[in-house]
Coordinates of C-alpha atoms and ligand atoms in Angstrom, one line a residue:
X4 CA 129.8 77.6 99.1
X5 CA 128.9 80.3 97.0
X6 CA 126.8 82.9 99.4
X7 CA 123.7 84.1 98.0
X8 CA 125.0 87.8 97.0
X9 CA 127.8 86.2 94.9
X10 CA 125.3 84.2 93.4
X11 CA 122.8 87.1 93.1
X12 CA 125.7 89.6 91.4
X13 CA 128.0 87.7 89.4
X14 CA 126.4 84.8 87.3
X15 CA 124.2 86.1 85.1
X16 CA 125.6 87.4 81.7
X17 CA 125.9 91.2 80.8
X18 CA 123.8 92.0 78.2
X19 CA 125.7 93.7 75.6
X20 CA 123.3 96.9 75.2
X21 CA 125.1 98.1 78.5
X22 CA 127.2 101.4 77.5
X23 CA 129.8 100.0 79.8
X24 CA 132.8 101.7 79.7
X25 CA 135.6 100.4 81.2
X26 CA 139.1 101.9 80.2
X27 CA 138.0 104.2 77.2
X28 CA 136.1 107.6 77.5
X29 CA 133.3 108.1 75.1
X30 CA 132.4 111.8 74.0
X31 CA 129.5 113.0 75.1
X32 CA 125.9 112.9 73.8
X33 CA 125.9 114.8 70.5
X34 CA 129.9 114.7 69.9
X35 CA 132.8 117.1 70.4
X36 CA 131.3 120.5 70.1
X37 CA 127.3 119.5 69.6
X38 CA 125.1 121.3 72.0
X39 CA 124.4 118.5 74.1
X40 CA 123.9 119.0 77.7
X41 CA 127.5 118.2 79.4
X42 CA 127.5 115.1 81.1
X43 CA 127.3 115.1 84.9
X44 CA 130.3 113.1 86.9
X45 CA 129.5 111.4 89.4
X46 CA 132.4 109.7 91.5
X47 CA 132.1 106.6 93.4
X48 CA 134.3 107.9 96.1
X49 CA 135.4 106.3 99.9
X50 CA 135.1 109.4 102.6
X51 CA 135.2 109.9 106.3
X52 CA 132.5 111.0 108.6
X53 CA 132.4 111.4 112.1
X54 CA 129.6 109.5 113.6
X55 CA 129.6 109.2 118.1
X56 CA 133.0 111.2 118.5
X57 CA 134.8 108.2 116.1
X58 CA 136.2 109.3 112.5
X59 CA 134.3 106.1 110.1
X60 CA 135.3 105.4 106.5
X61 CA 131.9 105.0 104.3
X62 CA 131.2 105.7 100.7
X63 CA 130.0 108.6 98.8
X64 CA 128.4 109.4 95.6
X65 CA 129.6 112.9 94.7
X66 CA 130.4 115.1 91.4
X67 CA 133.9 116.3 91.8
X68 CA 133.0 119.4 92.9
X69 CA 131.8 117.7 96.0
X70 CA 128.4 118.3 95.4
X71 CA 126.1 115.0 96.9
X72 CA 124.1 113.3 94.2
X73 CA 122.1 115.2 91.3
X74 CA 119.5 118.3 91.5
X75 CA 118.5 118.8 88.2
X76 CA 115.1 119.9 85.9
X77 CA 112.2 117.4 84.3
X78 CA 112.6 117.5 80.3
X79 CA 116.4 117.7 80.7
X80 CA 118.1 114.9 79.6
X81 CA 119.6 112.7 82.2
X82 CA 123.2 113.0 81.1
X83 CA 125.8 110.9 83.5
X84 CA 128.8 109.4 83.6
X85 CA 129.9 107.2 87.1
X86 CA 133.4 107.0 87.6
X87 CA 134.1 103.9 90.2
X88 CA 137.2 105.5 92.0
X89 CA 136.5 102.1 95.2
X90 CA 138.6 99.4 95.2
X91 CA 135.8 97.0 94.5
X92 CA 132.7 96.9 91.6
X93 CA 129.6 98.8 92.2
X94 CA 126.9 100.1 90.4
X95 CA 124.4 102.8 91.2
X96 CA 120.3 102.3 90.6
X97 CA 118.4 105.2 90.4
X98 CA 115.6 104.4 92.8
X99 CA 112.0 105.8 91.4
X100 CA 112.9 106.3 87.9
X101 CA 112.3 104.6 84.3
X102 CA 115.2 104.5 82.7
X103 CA 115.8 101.8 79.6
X104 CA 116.3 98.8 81.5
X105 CA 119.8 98.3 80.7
X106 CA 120.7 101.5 82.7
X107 CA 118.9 100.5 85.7
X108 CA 121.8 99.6 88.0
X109 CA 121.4 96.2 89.3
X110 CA 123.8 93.7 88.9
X111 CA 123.6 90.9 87.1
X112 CA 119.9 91.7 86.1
X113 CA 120.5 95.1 84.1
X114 CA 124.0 94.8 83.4
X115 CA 127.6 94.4 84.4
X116 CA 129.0 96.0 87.9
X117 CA 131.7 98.6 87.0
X118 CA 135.0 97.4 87.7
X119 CA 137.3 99.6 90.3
X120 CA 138.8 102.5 88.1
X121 CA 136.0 102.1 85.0
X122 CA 133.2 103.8 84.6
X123 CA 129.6 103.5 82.8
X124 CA 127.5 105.8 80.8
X125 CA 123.8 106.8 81.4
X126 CA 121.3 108.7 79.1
X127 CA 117.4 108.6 79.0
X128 CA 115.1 111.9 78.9
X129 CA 113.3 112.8 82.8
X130 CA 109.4 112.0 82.2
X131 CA 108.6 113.6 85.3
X132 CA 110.1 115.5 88.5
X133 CA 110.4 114.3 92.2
X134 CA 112.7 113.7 94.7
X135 CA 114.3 110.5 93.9
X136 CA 117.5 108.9 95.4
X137 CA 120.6 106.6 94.3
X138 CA 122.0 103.9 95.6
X139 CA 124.6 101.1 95.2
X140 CA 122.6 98.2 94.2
X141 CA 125.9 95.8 94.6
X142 CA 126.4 93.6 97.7
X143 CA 125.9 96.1 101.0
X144 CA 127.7 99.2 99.9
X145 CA 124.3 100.8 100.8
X146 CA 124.8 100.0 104.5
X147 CA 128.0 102.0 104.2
X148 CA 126.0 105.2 102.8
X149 CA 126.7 104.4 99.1
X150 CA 123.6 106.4 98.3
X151 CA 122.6 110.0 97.5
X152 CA 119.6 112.4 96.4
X153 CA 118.5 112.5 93.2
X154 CA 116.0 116.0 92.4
X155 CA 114.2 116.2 89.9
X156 CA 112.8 119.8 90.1
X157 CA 109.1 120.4 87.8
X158 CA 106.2 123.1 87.5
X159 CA 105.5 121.9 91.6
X160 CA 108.8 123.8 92.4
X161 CA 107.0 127.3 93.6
X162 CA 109.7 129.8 93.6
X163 CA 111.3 131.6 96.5
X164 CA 110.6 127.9 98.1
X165 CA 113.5 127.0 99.9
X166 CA 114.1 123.3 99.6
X167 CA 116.2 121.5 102.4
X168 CA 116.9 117.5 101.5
X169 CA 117.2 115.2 104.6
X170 CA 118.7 112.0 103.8
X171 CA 117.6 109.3 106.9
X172 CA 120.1 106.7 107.2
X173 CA 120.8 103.9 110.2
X174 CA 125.0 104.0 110.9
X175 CA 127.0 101.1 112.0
X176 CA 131.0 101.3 113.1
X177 CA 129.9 97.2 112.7
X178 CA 130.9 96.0 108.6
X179 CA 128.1 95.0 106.5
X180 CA 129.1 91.4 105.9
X181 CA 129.5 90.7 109.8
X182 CA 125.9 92.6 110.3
X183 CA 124.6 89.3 107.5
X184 CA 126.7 87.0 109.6
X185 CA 125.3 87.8 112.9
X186 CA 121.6 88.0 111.8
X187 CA 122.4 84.4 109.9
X188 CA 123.6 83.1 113.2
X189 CA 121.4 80.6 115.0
X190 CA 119.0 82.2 117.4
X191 CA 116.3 81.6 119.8
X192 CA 113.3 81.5 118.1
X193 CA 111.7 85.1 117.5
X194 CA 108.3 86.0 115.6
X195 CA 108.3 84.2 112.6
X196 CA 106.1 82.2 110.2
X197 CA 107.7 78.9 108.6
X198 CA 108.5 78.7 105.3
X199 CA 105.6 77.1 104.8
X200 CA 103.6 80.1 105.1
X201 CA 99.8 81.0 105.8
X202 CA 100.7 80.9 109.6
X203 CA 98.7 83.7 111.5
X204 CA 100.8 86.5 112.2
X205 CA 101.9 87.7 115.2
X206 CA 100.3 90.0 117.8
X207 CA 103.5 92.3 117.7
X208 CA 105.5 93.1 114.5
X209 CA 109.1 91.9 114.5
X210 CA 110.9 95.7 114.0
X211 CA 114.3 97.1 113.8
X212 CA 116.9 93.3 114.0
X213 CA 119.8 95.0 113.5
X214 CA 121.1 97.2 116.7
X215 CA 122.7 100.6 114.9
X216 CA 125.2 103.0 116.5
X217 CA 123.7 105.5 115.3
X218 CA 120.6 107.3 113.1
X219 CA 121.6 109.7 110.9
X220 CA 120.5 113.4 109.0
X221 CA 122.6 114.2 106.5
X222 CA 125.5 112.1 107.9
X223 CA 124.8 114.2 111.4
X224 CA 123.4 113.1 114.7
X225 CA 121.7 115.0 117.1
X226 CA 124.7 115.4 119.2
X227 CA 126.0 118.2 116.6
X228 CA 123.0 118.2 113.9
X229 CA 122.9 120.7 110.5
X230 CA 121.5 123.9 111.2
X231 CA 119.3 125.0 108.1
X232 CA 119.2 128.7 108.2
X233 CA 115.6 129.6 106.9
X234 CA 113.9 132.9 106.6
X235 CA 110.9 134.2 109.4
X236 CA 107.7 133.6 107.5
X237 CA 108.8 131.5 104.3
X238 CA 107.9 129.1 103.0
X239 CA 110.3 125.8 103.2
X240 CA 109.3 122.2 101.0
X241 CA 111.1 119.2 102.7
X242 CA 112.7 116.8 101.0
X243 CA 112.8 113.7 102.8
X244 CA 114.1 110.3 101.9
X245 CA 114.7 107.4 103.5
X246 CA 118.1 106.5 102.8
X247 CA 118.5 103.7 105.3
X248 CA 119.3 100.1 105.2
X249 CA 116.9 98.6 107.5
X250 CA 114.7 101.3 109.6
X251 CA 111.6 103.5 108.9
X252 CA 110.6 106.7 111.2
X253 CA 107.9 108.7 112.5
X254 CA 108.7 112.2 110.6
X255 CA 108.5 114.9 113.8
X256 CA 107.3 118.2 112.7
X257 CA 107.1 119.1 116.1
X258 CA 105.2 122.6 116.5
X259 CA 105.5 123.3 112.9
X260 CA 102.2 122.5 110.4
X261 CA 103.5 120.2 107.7
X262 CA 101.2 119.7 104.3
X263 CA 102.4 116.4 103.0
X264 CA 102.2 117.3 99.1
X265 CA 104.0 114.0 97.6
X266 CA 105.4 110.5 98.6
X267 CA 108.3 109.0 96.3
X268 CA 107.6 112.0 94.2
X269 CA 104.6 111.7 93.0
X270 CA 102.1 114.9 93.8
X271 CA 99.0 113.3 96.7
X272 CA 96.1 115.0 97.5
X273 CA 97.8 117.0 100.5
X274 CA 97.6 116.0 103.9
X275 CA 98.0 118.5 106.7
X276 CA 100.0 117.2 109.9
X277 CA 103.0 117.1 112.1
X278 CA 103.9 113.1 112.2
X279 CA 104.0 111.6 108.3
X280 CA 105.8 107.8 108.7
X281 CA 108.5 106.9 106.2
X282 CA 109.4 103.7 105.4
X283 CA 112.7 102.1 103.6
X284 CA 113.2 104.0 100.2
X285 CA 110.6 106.2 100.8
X286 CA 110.5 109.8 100.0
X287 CA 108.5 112.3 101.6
X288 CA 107.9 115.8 100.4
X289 CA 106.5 118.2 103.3
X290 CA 105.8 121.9 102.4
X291 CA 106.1 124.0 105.4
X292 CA 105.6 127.6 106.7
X293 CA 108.2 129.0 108.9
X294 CA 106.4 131.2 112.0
X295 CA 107.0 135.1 111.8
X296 CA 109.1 134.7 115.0
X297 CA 112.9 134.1 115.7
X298 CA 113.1 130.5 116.8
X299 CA 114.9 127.1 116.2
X300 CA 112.4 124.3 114.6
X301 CA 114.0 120.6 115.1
X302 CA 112.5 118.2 112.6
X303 CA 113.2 115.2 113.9
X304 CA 112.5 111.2 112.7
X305 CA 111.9 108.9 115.6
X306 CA 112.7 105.1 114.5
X307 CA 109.6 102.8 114.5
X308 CA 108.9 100.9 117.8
X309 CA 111.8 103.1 119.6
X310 CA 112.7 106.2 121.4
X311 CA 115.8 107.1 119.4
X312 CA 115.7 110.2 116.8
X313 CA 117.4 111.9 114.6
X314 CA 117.0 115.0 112.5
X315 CA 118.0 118.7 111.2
X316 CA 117.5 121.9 112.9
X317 CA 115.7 124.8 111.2
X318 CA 116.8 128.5 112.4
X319 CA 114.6 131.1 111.8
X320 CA 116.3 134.8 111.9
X321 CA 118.6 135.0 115.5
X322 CA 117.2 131.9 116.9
X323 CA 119.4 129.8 119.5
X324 CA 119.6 125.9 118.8
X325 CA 119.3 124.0 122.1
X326 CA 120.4 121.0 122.8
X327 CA 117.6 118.5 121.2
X328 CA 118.0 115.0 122.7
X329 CA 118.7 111.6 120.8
X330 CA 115.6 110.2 122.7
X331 CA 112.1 111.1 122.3
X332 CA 110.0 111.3 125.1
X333 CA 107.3 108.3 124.4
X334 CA 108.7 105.0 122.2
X335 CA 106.9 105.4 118.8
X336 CA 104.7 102.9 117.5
X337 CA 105.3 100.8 114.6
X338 CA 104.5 102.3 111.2
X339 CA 100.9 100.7 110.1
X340 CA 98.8 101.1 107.0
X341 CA 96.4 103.8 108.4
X342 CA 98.3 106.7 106.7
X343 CA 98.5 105.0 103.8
X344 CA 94.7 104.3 103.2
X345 CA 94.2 107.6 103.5
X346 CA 96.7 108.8 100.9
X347 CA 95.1 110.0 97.3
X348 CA 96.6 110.3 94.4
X349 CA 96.5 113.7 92.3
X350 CA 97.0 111.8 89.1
X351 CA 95.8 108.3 89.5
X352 CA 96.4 105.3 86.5
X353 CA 93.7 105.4 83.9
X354 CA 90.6 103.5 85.4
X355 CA 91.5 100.1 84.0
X356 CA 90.7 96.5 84.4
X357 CA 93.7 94.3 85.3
X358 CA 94.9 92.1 82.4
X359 CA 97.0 90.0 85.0
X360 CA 97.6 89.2 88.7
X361 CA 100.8 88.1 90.2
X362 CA 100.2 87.2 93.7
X363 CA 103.2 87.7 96.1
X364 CA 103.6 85.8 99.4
X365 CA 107.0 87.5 101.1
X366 CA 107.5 84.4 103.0
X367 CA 110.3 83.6 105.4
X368 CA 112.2 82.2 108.0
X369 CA 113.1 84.5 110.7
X370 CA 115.4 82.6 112.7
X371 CA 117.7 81.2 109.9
X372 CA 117.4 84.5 108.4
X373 CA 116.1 83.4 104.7
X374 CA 114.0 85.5 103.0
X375 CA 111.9 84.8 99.9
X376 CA 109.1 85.5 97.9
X377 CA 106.6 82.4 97.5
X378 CA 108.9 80.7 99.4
X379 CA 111.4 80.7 97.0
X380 CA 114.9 83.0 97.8
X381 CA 116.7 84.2 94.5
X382 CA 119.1 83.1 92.8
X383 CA 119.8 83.9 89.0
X384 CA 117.9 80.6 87.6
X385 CA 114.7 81.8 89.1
X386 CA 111.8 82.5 86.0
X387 CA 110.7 85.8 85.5
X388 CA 107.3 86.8 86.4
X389 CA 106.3 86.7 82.8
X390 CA 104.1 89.8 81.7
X391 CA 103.2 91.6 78.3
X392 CA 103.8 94.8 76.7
X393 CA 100.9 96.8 77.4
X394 CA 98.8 94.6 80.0
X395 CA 97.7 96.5 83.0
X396 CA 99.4 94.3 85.7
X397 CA 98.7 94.2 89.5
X398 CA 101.0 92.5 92.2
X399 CA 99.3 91.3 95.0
X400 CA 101.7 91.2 97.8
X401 CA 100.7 89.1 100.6
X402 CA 102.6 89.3 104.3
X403 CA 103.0 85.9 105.9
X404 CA 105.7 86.9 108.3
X405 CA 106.4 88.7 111.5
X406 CA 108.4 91.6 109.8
X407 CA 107.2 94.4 107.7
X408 CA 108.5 94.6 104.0
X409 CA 108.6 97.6 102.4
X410 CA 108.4 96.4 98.6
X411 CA 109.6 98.0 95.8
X412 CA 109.4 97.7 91.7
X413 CA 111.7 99.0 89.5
X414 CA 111.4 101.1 86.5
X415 CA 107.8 101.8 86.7
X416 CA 105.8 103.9 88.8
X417 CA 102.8 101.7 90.4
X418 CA 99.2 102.6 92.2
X419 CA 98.4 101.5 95.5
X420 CA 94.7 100.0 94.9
X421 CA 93.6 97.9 97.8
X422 CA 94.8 97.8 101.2
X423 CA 92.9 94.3 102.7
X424 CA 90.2 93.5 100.3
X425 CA 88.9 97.1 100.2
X426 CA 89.7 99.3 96.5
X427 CA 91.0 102.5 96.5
X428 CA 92.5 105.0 94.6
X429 CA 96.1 105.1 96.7
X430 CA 98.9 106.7 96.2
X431 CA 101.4 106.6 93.1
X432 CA 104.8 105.5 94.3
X433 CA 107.4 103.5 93.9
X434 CA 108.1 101.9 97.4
X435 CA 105.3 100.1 99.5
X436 CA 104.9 98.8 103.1
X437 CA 103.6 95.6 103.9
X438 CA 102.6 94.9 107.5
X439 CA 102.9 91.3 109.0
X440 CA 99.5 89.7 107.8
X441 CA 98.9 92.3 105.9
X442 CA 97.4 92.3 101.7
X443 CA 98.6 95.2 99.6
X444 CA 97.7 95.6 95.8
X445 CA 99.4 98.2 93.6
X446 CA 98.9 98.5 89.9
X447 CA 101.1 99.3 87.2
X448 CA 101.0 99.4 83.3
X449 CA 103.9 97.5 81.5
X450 CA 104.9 100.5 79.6
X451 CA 108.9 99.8 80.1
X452 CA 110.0 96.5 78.5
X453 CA 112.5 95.3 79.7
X454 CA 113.9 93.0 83.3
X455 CA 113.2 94.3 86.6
X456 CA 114.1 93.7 89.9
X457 CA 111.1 93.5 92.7
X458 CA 112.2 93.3 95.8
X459 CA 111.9 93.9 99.5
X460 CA 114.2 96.8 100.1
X461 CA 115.2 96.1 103.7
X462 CA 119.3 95.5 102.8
X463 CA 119.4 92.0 104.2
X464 CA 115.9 90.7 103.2
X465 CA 117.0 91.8 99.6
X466 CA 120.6 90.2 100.4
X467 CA 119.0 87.3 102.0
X468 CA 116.6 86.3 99.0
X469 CA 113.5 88.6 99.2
X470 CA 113.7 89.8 95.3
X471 CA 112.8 88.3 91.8
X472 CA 112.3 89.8 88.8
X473 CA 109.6 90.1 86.0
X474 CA 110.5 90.4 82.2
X475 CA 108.5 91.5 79.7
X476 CA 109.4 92.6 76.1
Ligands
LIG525 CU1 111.8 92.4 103.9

């Protein structure tokens, strides 16, 4: 029997718009000697970390100069070529941006995976700046860190800022596919609602079902964690994002004062704090202040519903780093929708009346481990949502299990506008979490024909069923 991912990446036909370039190199934008911007390479490489004392082989998306992803500047054209140098397909999706949809990076829905040795072609101008990421959208290479940042630096960049990245992800010396296996295994019943849907939720959320080795900052634990040199009395903007498979944090600031000035790049009203949750995909930008004083600054993320942290250090002038330890003092509490009500976006959508609503139940079945949206899992025959060019749409997504989802939409930037019946003006982003019981609305214009992928981006939700796409042109 076909499993759902081979279903999911291989059957549907390549559309022939994909600049797919298997064997021959094409020249870059403008030709052989045009002033074009040079393309970026970015290789799909294997590498080795060490992660608890014990060397692990993962993946890594790196220019050959080693450098980890893309920083680059908005109004610059996005310029790439990804060279698959793993022994299997991938192909890498640019979480937050709109790119043309063929470019997007999922298989099967925006175009062909690239074949081990070939490598695909990418161009579109940056509308706007953020921090953004990328990932492998194929099978589970994300588990295995197939992912890295993707900066978009804009007029928000203040200069003599220094900007640090964190990349958040959970670690397992366990393979992906026997992680699927053992969650698909029978169990005793946990907190669920049946397929059926519209049962009440539970009391307690259903949090963190796969058991990790380890949480990592920037492929480091807390046993020997990066040391950020930073200057007394400068100011520092935090790059956070959530790079991991299947586990949000409480962001730590510990005695530092954080001021919250985006989420999945786009610019909020800024909120002043030390704790800021993350959830799957989400980004984070925190500006900071480093104190006058020599001193070491942890900032840590605690998972939901756990004790155990991660993070990065920040060393102020001749500051020593203590030993910071891999378990915070009080379990953390699950992430909720609190902070999220109170988020406010700078630059809201256009006041506009909603020319169409597609409800979305994430429905499931806990103990077989199946996943869907209106109780229906994916596969490739599933209709699109259908939509129009220009209508002002709003998903209604509607939470009748005992898990959080943190849902996301691809290729357009969406407004969260009601959290449980009540309106607001949310925040712009491109990642959203939906508590168990919970009703989140988001709005988005359908500026970027095309098909795209919405889906819950917990790994093995997505890989279990939890995604369907909407197509409008
Ligand atoms: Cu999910």
């Amino acid at each position: 029997m076909l499993s759902r991912r081979s279903v999911m990446m291989g059957a549907l036909a390549a559309p022939a718009s994909f600049c797919f370039v298997a064997k021959a190199q094409t020249p870059p934008a403008g030709g052989p000697g045009g002033n074009a911007v040079p393309r970026t390479i970015l290789e799909l490489q294997r590498r080795n970390i060490v992660v608890n004392g014990k060397s692990a082989s993962v993946y890594g998306i790196r220019q050959p100069d080693g450098t980890d992803g893309i920083t680059t500047d908005v109004g610059k054209p996005f310029s790439v070529r990804v060279v698959n140098k793993i022994n299997e397909p991938s192909l890498i999706h640019w979480h937050g941006m709109t790119p043309p949809w063929q470019q997007d990076g999922v298989p099967g829905v925006s175009g062909p995976a690239i074949p081990p040795g070939g490598s695909a072609d990418y161009d579109y101008p940056l509308r706007f700046g953020g921090t953004f990421w990328m990932h492998s959208h194929q099978g589970l290479q994300e588990q295995l860190l197939m992912a890295a940042p993707l900066i978009i630096r804009d007029q928000r960049d203040r200069p003599g800022q220094q900007e640090i990245v964190v990349m958040l992800t959970d670690f397992s010396f366990t393979q992906p596919d026997q992680i699927f296996a053992e969650l698909r295994n029978p169990k005793p019943m946990a907190n669920m609602a049946g397929p059926g849907g519209g049962k009440a939720a539970p009391a307690a959320p259903d949090l963190n079902d796969v058991k990790y080795d380890a949480f990592l900052a920037n492929d480091r634990t807390l046993a020997d964690p990066e040391v950020v040199k930073v200057e007394p009395g400068a100011p520092v903007l935090l790059r956070i994002i959530n790079s991991s498979s299947m586990s949000a944090y409480h962001i730590d600031l510990g005695q530092l004062d954080g001021e919250l000035v985006a989420v999945d790049g786009f610019a909020v009203v800024p909120v002043a704090g030390r704790n800021f949750p993350i959830a799957v995909a989400q980004r984070l930008d925190i500006r900071l202040t480093i104190p006058r004083n020599p001193g070491s600054h942890p900032v840590l993320a605690i998972l939901e519903g756990e004790r155990k942290q991660t993070g990065i250090v920040l060393a102020a002038g001749n500051a020593s780093v203590g030993r910071i330890p891999e378990l915070a003092g009080s379990t953390s509490p699950a992430l909720s929708l609190e902070f999220e009500g109170r988020l406010s976006a700078t630059q809201p959508l256009q006041s506009r009346k909603a020319d169409r609503v597609h409800t979305l139940n994430l429905t499931g079945d806990m103990a077989k481990y199946i996943w869907s949206l209106n109780n229906v899992s994916w596969t490739p025959d599933v209709p699109p949502l259908p939509i129009a060019k220009g209508e002002r749409i709003e998903l209604v997504f509607v939470n009748q299990t005992g898990m959080p989802h943190p849902m996301h939409l691809h290729g357009h930037e969406f407004q969260v506008v009601e959290i449980d019946g009540k309106r607001f003006s949310g925040a712009v982003r491109d990642t959203v979490l939906v508590t168990p019981g919970r009703r989140v609305v988001v709005a988005f214009d359908a500026n970027n024909p095309g098909t795209w992928a919405i889906h819950c981006h917990l790994l093995y939700h997505l890989d279990a069923g939890m995604f369907t796409t909407l197509k409008y042109f």
